[in-house]
Tab-separated table of C-alpha atoms in Angstrom:
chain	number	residue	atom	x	y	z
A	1	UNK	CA	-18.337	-18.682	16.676
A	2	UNK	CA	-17.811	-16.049	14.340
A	3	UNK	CA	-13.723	-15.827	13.040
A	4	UNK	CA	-12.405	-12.657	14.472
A	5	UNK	CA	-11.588	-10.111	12.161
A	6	UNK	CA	-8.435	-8.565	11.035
A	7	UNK	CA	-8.192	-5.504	13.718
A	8	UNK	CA	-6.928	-1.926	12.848
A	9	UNK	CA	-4.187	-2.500	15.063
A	10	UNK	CA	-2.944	-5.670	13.162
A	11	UNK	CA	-3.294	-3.962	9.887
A	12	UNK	CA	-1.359	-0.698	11.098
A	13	UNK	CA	1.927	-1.435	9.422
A	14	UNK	CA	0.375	-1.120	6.135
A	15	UNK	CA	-2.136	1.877	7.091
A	16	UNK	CA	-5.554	0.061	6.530
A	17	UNK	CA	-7.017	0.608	9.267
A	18	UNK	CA	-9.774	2.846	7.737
A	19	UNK	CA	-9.162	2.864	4.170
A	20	UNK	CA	-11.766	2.646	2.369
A	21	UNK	CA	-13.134	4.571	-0.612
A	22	UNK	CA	-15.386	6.939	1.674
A	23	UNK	CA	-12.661	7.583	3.628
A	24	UNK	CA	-10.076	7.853	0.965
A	25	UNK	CA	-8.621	11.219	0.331
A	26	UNK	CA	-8.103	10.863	-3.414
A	27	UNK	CA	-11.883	9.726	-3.842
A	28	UNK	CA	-14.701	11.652	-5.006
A	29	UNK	CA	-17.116	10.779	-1.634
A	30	UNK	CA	-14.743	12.631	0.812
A	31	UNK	CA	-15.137	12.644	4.569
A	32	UNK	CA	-15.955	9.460	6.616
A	33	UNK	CA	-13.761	8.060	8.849
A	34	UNK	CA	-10.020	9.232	9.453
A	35	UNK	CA	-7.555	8.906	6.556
A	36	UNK	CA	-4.838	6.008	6.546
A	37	UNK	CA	-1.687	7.320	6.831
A	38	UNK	CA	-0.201	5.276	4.121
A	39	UNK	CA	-1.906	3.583	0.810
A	40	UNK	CA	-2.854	-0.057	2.030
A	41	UNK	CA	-1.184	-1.276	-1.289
A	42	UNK	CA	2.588	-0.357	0.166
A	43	UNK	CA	5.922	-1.487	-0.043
A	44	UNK	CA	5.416	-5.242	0.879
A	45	UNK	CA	2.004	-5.957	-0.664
A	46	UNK	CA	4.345	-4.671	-4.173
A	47	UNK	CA	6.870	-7.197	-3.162
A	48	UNK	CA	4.368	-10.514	-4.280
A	49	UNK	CA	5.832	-12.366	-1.344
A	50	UNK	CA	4.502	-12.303	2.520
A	51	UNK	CA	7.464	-11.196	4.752
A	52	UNK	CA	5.019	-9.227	6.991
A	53	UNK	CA	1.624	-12.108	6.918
A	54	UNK	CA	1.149	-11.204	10.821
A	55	UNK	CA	0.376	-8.159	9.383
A	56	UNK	CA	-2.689	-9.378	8.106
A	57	UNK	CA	-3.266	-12.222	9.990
A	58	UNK	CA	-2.507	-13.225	13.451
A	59	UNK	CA	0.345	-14.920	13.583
A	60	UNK	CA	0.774	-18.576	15.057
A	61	UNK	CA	1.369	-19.461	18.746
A	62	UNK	CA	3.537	-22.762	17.624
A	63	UNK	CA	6.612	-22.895	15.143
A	64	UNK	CA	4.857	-23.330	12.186
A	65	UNK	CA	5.227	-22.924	8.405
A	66	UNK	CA	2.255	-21.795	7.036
A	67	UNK	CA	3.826	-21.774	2.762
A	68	UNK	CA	2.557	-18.356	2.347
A	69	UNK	CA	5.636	-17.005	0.350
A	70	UNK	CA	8.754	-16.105	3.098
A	71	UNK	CA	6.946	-15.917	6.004
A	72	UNK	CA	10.289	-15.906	8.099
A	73	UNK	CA	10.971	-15.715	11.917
A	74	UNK	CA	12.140	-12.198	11.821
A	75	UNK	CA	8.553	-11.249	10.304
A	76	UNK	CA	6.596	-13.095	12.971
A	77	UNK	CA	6.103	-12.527	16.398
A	78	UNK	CA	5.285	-16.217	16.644
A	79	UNK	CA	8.422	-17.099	15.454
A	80	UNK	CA	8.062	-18.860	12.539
A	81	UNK	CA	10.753	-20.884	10.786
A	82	UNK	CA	11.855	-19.302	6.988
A	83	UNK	CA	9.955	-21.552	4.557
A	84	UNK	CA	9.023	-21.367	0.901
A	85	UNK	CA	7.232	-24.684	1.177
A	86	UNK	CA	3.999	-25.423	2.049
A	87	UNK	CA	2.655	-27.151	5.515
A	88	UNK	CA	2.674	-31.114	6.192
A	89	UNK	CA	0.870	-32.941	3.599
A	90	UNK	CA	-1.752	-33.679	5.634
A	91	UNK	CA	-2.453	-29.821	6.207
A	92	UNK	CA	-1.847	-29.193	2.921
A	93	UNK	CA	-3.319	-31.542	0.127
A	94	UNK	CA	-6.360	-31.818	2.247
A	95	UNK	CA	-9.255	-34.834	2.841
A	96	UNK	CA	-12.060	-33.270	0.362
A	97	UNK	CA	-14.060	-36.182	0.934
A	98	UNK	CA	-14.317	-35.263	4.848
A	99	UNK	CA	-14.501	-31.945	4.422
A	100	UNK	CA	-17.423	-29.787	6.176
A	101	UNK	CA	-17.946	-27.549	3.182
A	102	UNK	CA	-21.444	-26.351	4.568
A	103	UNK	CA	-19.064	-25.335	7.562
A	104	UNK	CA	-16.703	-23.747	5.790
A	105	UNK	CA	-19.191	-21.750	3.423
A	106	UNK	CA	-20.339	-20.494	6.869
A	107	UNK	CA	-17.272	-19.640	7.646
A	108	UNK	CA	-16.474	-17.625	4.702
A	109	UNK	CA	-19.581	-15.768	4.797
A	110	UNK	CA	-18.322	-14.434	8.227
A	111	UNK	CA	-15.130	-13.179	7.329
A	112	UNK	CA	-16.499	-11.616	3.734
A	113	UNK	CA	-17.583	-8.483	5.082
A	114	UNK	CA	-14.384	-6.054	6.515
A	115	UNK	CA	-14.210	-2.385	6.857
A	116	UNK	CA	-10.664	-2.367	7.047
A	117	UNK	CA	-10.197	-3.644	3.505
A	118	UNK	CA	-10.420	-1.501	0.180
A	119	UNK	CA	-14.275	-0.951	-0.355
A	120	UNK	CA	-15.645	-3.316	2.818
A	121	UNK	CA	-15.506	-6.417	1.724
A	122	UNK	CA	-13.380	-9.147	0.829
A	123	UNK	CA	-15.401	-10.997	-2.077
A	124	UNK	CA	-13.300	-9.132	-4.786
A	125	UNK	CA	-9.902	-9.767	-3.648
A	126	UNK	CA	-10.687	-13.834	-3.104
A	127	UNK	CA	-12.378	-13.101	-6.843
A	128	UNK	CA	-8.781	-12.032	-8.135
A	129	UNK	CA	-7.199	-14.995	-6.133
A	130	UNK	CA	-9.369	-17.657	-7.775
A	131	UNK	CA	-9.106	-16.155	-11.010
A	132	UNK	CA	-5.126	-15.532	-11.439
A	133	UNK	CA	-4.665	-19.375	-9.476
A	134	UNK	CA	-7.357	-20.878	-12.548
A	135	UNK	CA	-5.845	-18.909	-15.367
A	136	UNK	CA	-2.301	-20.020	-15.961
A	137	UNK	CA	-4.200	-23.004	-17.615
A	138	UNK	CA	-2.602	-24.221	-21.051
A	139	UNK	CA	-4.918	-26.822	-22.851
A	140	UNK	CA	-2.152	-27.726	-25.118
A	141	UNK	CA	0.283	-29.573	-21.917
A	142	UNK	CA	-2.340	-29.474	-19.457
A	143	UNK	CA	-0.611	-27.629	-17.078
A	144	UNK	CA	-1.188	-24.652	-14.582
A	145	UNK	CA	-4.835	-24.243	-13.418
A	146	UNK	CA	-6.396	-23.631	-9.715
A	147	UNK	CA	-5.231	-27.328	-9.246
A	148	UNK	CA	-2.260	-27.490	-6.718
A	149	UNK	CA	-2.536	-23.399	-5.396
A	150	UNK	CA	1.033	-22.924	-6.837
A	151	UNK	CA	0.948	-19.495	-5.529
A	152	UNK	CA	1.755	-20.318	-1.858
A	153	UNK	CA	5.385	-20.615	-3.858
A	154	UNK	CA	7.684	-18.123	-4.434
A	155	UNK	CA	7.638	-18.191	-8.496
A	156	UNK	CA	4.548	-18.305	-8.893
A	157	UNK	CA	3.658	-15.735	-6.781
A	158	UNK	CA	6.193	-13.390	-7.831
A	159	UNK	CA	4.596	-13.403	-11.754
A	160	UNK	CA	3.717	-9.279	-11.681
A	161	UNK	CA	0.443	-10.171	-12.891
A	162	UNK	CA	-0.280	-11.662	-8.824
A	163	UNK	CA	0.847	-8.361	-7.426
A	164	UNK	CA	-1.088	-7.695	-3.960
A	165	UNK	CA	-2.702	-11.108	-3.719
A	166	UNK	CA	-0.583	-12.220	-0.786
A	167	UNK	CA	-3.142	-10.491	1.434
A	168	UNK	CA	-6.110	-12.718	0.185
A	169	UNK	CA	-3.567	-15.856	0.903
A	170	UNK	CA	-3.402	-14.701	4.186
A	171	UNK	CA	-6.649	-13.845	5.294
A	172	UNK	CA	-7.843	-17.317	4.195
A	173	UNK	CA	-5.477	-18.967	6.414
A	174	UNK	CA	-7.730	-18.547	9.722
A	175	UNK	CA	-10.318	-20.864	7.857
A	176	UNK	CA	-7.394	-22.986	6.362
A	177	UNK	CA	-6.490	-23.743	10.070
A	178	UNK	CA	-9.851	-24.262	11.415
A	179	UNK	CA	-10.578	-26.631	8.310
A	180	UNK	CA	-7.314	-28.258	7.675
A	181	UNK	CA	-9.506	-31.169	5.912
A	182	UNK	CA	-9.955	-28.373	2.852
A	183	UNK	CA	-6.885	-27.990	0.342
A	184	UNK	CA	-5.828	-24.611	-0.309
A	185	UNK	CA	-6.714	-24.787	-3.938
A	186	UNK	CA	-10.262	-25.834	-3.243
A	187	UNK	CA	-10.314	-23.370	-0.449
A	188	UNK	CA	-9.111	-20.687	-2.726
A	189	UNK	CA	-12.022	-21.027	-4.996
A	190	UNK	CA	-14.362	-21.981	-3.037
A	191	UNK	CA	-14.373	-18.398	-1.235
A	192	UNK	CA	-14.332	-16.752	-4.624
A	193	UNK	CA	-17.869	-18.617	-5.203
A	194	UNK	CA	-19.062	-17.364	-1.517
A	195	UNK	CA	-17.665	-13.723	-2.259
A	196	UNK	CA	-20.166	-14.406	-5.355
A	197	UNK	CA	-22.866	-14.901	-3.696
A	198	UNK	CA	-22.695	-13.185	-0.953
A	199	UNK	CA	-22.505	-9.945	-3.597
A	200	UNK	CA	-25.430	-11.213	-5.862
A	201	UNK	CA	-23.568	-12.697	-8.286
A	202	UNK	CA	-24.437	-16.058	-9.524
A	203	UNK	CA	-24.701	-19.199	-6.878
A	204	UNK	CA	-21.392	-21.858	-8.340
A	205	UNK	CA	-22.341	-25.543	-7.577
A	206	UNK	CA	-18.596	-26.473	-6.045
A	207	UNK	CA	-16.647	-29.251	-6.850
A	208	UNK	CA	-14.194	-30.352	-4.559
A	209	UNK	CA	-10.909	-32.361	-4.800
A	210	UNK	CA	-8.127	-30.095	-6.122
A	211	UNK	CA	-5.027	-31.500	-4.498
A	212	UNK	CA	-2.371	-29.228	-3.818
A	213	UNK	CA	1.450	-29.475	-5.132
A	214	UNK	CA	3.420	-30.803	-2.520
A	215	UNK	CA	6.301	-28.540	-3.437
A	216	UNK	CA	7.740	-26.065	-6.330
A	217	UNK	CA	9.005	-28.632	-8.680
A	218	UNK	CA	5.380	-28.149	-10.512
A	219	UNK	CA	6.841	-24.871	-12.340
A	220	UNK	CA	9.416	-26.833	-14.486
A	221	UNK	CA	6.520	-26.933	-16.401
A	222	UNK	CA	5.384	-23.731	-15.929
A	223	UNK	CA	6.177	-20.525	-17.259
A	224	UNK	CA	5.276	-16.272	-16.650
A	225	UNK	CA	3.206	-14.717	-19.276
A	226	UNK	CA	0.354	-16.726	-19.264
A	227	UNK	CA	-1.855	-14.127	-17.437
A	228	UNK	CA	-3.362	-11.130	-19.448
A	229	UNK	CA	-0.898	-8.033	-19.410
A	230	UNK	CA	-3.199	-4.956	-19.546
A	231	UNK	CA	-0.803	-3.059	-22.198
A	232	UNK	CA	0.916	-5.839	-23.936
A	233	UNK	CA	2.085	-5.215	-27.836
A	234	UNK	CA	0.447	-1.688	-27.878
A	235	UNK	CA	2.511	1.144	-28.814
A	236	UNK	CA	4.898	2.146	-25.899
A	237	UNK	CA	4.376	5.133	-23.359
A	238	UNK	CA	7.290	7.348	-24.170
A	239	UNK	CA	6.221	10.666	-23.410
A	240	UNK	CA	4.331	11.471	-19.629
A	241	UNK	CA	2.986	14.694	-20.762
A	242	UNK	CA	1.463	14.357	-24.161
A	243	UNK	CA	-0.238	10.780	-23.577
A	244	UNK	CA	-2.496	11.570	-26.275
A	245	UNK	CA	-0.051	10.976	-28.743
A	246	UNK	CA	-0.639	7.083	-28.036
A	247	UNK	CA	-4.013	7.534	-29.822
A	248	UNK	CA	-4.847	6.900	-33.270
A	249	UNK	CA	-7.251	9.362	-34.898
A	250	UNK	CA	-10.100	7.424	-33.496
A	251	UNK	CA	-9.323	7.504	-30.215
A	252	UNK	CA	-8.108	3.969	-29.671
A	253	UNK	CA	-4.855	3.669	-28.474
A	254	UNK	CA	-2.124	2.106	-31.306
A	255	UNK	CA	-1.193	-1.263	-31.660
A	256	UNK	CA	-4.647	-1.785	-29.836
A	257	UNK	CA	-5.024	-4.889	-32.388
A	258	UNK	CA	-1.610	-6.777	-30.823
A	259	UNK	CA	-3.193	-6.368	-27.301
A	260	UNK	CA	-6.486	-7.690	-28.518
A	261	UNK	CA	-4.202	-10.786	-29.795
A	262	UNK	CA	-2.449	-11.389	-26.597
A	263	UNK	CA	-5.967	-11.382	-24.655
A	264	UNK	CA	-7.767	-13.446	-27.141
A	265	UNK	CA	-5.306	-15.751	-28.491
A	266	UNK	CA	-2.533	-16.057	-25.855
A	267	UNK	CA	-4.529	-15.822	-22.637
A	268	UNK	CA	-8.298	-17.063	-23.327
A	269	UNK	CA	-8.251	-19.199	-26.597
A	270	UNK	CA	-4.724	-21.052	-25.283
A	271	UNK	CA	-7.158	-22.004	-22.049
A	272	UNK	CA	-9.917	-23.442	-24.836
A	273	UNK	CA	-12.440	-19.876	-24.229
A	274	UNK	CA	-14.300	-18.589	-26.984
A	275	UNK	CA	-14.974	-15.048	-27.890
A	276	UNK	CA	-18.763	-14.702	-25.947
A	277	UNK	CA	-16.797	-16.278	-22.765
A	278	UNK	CA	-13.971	-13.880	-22.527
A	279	UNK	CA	-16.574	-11.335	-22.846
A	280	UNK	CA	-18.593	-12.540	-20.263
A	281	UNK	CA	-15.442	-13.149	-17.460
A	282	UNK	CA	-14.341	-9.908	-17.999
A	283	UNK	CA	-17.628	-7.984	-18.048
A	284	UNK	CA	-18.822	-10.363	-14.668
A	285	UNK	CA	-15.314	-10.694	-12.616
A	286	UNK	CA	-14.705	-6.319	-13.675
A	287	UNK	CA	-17.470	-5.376	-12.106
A	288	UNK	CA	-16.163	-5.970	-8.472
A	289	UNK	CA	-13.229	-4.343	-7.110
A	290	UNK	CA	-10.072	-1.539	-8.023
A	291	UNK	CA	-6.788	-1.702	-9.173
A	292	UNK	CA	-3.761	-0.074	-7.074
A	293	UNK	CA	-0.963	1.447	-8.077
A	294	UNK	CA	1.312	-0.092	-5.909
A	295	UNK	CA	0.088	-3.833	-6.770
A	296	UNK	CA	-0.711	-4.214	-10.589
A	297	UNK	CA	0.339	-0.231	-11.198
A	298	UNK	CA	-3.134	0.881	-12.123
A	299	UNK	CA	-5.814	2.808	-9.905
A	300	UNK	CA	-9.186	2.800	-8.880
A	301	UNK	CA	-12.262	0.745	-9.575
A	302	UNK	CA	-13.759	-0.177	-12.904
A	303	UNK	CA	-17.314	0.381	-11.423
A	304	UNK	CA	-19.282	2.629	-9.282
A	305	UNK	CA	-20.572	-0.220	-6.988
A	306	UNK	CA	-17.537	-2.407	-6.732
A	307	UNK	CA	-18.686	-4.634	-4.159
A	308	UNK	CA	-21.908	-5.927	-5.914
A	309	UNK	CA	-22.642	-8.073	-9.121
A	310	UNK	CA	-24.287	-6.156	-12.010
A	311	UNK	CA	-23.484	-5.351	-15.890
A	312	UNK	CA	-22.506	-2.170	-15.118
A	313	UNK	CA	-18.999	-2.918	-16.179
A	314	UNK	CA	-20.850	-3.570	-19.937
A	315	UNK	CA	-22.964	-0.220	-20.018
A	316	UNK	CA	-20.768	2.025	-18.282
A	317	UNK	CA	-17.671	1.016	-20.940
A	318	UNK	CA	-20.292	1.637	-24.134
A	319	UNK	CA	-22.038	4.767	-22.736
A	320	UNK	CA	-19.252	6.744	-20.599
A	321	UNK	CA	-16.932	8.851	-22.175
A	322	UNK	CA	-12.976	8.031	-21.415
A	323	UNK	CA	-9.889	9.654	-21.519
A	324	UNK	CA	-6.557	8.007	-21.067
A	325	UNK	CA	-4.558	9.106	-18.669
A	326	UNK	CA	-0.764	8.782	-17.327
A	327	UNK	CA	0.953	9.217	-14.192
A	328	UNK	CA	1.614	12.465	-15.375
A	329	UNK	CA	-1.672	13.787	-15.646
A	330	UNK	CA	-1.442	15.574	-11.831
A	331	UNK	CA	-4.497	17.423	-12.748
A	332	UNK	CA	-6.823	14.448	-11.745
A	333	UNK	CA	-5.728	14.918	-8.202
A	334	UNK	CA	-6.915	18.852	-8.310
A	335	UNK	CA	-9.906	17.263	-9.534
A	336	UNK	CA	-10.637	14.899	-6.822
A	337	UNK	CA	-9.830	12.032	-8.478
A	338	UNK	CA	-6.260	11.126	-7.834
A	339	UNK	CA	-7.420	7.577	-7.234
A	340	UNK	CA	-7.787	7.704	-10.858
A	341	UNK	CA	-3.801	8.013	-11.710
A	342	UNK	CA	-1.402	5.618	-12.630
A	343	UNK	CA	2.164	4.374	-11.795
A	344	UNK	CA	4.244	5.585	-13.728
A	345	UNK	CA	5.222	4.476	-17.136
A	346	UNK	CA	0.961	2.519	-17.226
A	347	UNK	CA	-1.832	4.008	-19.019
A	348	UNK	CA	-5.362	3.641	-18.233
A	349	UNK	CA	-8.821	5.392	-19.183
A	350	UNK	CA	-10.800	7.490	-17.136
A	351	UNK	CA	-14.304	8.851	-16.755
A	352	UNK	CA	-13.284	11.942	-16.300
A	353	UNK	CA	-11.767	15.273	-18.113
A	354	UNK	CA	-9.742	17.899	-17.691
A	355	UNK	CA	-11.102	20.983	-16.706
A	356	UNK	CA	-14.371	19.242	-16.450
A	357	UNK	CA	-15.591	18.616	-12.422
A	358	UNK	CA	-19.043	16.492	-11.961
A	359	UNK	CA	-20.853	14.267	-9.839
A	360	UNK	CA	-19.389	11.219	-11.277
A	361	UNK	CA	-18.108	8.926	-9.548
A	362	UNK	CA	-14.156	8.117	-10.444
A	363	UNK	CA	-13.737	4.921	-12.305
A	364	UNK	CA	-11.570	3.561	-14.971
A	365	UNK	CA	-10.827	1.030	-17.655
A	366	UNK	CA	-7.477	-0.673	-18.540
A	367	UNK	CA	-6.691	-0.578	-22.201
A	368	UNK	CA	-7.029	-4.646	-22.119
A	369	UNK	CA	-10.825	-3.884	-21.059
A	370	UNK	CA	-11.382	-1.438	-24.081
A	371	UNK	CA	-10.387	-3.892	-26.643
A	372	UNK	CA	-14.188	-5.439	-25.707
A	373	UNK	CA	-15.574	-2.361	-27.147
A	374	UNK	CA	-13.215	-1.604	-29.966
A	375	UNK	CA	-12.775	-5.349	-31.282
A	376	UNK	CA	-15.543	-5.754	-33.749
A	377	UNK	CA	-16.050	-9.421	-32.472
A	378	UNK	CA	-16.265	-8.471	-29.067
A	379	UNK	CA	-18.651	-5.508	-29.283
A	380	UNK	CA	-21.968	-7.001	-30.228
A	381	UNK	CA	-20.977	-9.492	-27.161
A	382	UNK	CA	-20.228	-6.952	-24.661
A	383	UNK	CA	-23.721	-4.967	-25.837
A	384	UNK	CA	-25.710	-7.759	-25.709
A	385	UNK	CA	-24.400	-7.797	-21.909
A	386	UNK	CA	-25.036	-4.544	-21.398
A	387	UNK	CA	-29.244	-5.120	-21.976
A	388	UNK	CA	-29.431	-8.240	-20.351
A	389	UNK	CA	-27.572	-8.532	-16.683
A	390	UNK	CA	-29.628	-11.751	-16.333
A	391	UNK	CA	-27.493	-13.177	-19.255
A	392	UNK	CA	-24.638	-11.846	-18.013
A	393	UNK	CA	-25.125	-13.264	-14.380
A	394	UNK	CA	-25.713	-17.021	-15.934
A	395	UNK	CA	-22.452	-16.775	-18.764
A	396	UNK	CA	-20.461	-15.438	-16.033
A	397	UNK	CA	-21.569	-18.144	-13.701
A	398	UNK	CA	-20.885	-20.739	-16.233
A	399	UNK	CA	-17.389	-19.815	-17.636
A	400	UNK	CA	-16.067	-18.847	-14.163
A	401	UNK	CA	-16.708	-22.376	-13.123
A	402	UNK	CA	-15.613	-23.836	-15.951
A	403	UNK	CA	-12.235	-21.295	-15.752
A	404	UNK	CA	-12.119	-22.967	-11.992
A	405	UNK	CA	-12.365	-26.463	-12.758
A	406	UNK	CA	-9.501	-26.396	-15.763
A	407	UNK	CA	-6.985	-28.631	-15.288
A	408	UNK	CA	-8.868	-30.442	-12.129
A	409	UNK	CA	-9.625	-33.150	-14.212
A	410	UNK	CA	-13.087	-33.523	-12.804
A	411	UNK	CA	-15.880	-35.179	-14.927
């Protein structure tokens, strides 16, 4: 039987209930269905923990810890115990070698598709999930990686760079319960590789057998940082009404070079990536969803067709024109586009300009995506995507697996 979706009524404390970008106020469609009364991306989705999960998900008829954060008693109905750590082992780790996966891709693919969340669909938020549990990996000790779904834990999942995925956590738990046989970490990635295909991107042969940490003591080992900061070592924001100043007199933004550093050297190269790689996870996993300022403090999606796999994320980066913005730039929301602005204190790009009102559709870029086109390494990558989607559809599929399987020790 199909797995009953997330109502209206369950998602009311956060005002989903019809968000979505047709129905959004501050987007450039307008009408549709009735506006939410409150961003979906509010105070506890910011908080990187999940005090309110039966928000999202029904919550359980029987006392039990589900490890999603601080799910606590006084946040479910069902009357959950407080508990940081995960379920019983055997609920936990997971049997991968009597696991249903056929079953559970089924599954998946039943759940993928929801009107209540963001843009309709779920594939880009279990995208995000699989990518930020898969890139903490350091080639150098061998830790972090999607091995072990450290993010059910409260360190891990408070790193700012996880903002808002405690609502993908939680809507996978309805298939973690029906399939306890599956580990969380496999489970995790696996419905980023559905979401994939499901959306036209490229089909991921799975491997199973990711094991999941049995409790928190993995992050002795660990450490924040290892995730790409989207403004890291460029010049700081200092004044909200002339954000211009940040730009040098070709238009990138200083201290672009630093930020190109941290992305290449810190983030992709420590995880063994080379340059055509990077290029080709950012231009593939881009394309599909938005940011929101109350999760990672940005806004809006990169892409015109967020829910779908294409290079658009390549050609609309080289041929748009963009202007960076700040919170302080109110006149995108006289414009229509006040999905477009920022928290404060972040900077992003825009397709848009002042004064200037069009038929295009509001999208952005984070300065960490414009280092692709200003890097002179990068470029001739990120063109070369840009002509040929069918490239970019097979390097995607190939690093993202690869990005998936680090640390796994498979063969």
């Amino acid at each position: 039987p199909q797995q009953p979706r997330l109502s209206s009524s369950a998602l009311a404390g956060y005002g989903i209930g019809s968000w979505n970008k047709k129905s959004s106020p501050s987007s450039s469609g307008g009408g549709g269905a009735a506006v939410a009364t409150r961003n979906p991306w509010d105070d506890a989705n910011k908080a990187n923990t999940v005090s309110k999960s039966d928000t999202f998900i029904k919550a359980p008829t029987t006392k039990k810890s589900y490890g999603l954060g601080s799910w606590n008693k006084s946040a479910s109905p069902g009357g959950a115990t407080s508990a940081n750590a995960p379920p019983a082992a055997a609920a936990t780790g997971g049997c991968p070698f009597h696991a249903n996966y056929d079953a559970i891709r089924d599954e998946l693919k039943l759940i993928m598709d929801n009107p209540s969340w963001d843009d309709g669909s779920l594939a880009p938020i279990f995208l995000r999930l699989a990518w930020h549990s898969s890139g903490t990996y350091d080639a150098n000790t061998g830790t972090g990686g999607s091995n072990g779904a450290g993010m059910r834990f409260q360190n891990e999942a408070a790193d700012p760079e996880n903002a808002g995925l405690a609502p993908a956590r939680a809507f996978l738990e309805p298939v973690k319960r029906k399939f306890p046989e599956i580990s969380y970490s496999d489970l995790w990635i696996l419905a980023a590789y559905v979401g994939l295909e499901v959306t036209g991107g490229p089909v991921i042969d799975f491997q199973p057998g990711r094991v999941d940490h049995p409790d928190e003591s993995y992050w002795e080992q660990m450490s924040y940082g290892r995730l790409p900061a989207a403004e890291k070592y460029c010049c700081p924001h200092l004044d909200d009404s002339n954000v211009s100043s940040s730009l040098d007199e070709t238009g990138k933004v200083k201290g672009w070079e630093g930020l190109c550093t941290h992305v290449r050297n810190e983030v992709f190269y420590r995880m063994g990536f080379n340059d055509q790689e990077i290029v080709a996870l950012l231009c593939g996993g881009h394309v599909y969803g938005r940011c929101h300022p109350n999760a990672s403090g940005y806004a809006g999606p990169w892409v015109e067709n967020m829910t779908e796999f294409s290079n658009e994320y390549a050609t609309d980066m080289i041929e748009d024109e963009w202007t960076l913005v700040s919170h302080g730039d109110t006149w995108l929301d006289a414009q229509g586009s006040a999905e477009l602005r920022p928290a404060p204190g972040n900077r992003q790009f825009v397709n848009q300009k002042k004064g200037v009102t069009g038929d295009d559709p509001n999208q952005m870029m984070l300065l960490s995506d414009m280092i692709l086109a200003w890097d002179p390494d990068f470029r001739p990558i990120l063109e070369m995507y840009a002509e040929d989607e069918d490239k970019l559809k097979v390097d995607f599929g190939a690093a993202f697996k690869r990005l998936t399987e680090l640390g796994c020790g498979f063969p």
